Amino acid sequence: MVQFKSGDTEVDFRNTVWATVISKEADRKSGMPDKRRTTLSILQNNEQKNVVWY
């Protein structure tokens, strides 16, 4: 369980969420943290390419 303190910043929050929820650093089966990180980066890049600027 992750605990946040009153002095933690948004950057601390984002880094913690990334490590514990998104990439799940503790779950290391079949190289999954790296695969999740790569997949999310690809999806994010594709999404950014499709942004329409007004």
mmCIF file of C-alpha atoms in Angstrom:
data_model
loop_
_atom_site.group_PDB
_atom_site.id
_atom_site.type_symbol
_atom_site.label_atom_id
_atom_site.label_comp_id
_atom_site.label_asym_id
_atom_site.label_seq_id
_atom_site.Cartn_x
_atom_site.Cartn_y
_atom_site.Cartn_z
ATOM 1 C CA MET A 1 0.000 0.000 0.000
ATOM 2 C CA VAL A 2 1.322 3.412 -0.944
ATOM 3 C CA GLN A 3 1.158 6.247 1.557
ATOM 4 C CA PHE A 4 1.435 9.901 0.630
ATOM 5 C CA LYS A 5 2.579 12.643 2.958
ATOM 6 C CA SER A 6 1.525 16.278 3.016
ATOM 7 C CA GLY A 7 4.937 17.335 1.626
ATOM 8 C CA ASP A 8 4.726 15.088 -1.444
ATOM 9 C CA THR A 9 4.506 16.878 -4.770
ATOM 10 C CA GLU A 10 2.530 16.117 -7.914
ATOM 11 C CA VAL A 11 5.735 14.714 -9.425
ATOM 12 C CA ASP A 12 6.058 12.310 -6.469
ATOM 13 C CA PHE A 13 2.433 11.275 -6.963
ATOM 14 C CA ARG A 14 2.873 10.708 -10.702
ATOM 15 C CA ASN A 15 6.079 8.703 -10.216
ATOM 16 C CA THR A 16 4.460 6.542 -7.550
ATOM 17 C CA VAL A 17 1.344 5.893 -9.639
ATOM 18 C CA TRP A 18 3.532 5.025 -12.626
ATOM 19 C CA ALA A 19 5.680 2.569 -10.650
ATOM 20 C CA THR A 20 2.895 0.882 -8.668
ATOM 21 C CA VAL A 21 -0.164 1.003 -10.940
ATOM 22 C CA ILE A 22 0.883 1.421 -14.553
ATOM 23 C CA SER A 23 4.209 -0.388 -14.947
ATOM 24 C CA LYS A 24 3.728 -2.533 -11.805
ATOM 25 C CA GLU A 25 7.457 -2.726 -11.094
ATOM 26 C CA ALA A 26 6.906 -5.490 -8.509
ATOM 27 C CA ASP A 27 5.353 -7.814 -11.146
ATOM 28 C CA ARG A 28 8.365 -8.959 -13.141
ATOM 29 C CA LYS A 29 6.973 -12.006 -14.954
ATOM 30 C CA SER A 30 7.964 -12.342 -18.621
ATOM 31 C CA GLY A 31 9.575 -8.892 -18.702
ATOM 32 C CA MET A 32 6.241 -7.212 -18.108
ATOM 33 C CA PRO A 33 7.325 -3.831 -16.712
ATOM 34 C CA ASP A 34 9.334 -3.202 -19.875
ATOM 35 C CA LYS A 35 6.549 -4.478 -22.136
ATOM 36 C CA ARG A 36 3.949 -2.323 -20.378
ATOM 37 C CA ARG A 37 6.226 0.723 -20.565
ATOM 38 C CA THR A 38 6.872 0.176 -24.287
ATOM 39 C CA THR A 39 3.204 -0.403 -25.094
ATOM 40 C CA LEU A 40 2.080 2.662 -23.173
ATOM 41 C CA SER A 41 4.716 4.799 -24.909
ATOM 42 C CA ILE A 42 3.568 3.583 -28.327
ATOM 43 C CA LEU A 43 -0.087 4.277 -27.491
ATOM 44 C CA GLN A 44 0.777 7.705 -26.140
ATOM 45 C CA ASN A 45 2.806 8.596 -29.243
ATOM 46 C CA ASN A 46 -0.001 7.454 -31.552
ATOM 47 C CA GLU A 47 -2.507 9.484 -29.567
ATOM 48 C CA GLN A 48 -0.325 12.587 -29.781
ATOM 49 C CA LYS A 49 0.010 12.191 -33.550
ATOM 50 C CA ASN A 50 -3.768 12.161 -33.892
ATOM 51 C CA VAL A 51 -4.345 15.358 -31.926
ATOM 52 C CA VAL A 52 -6.069 18.028 -33.991
ATOM 53 C CA TRP A 53 -4.916 21.530 -33.105
ATOM 54 C CA TYR A 54 -7.487 24.281 -33.493
#
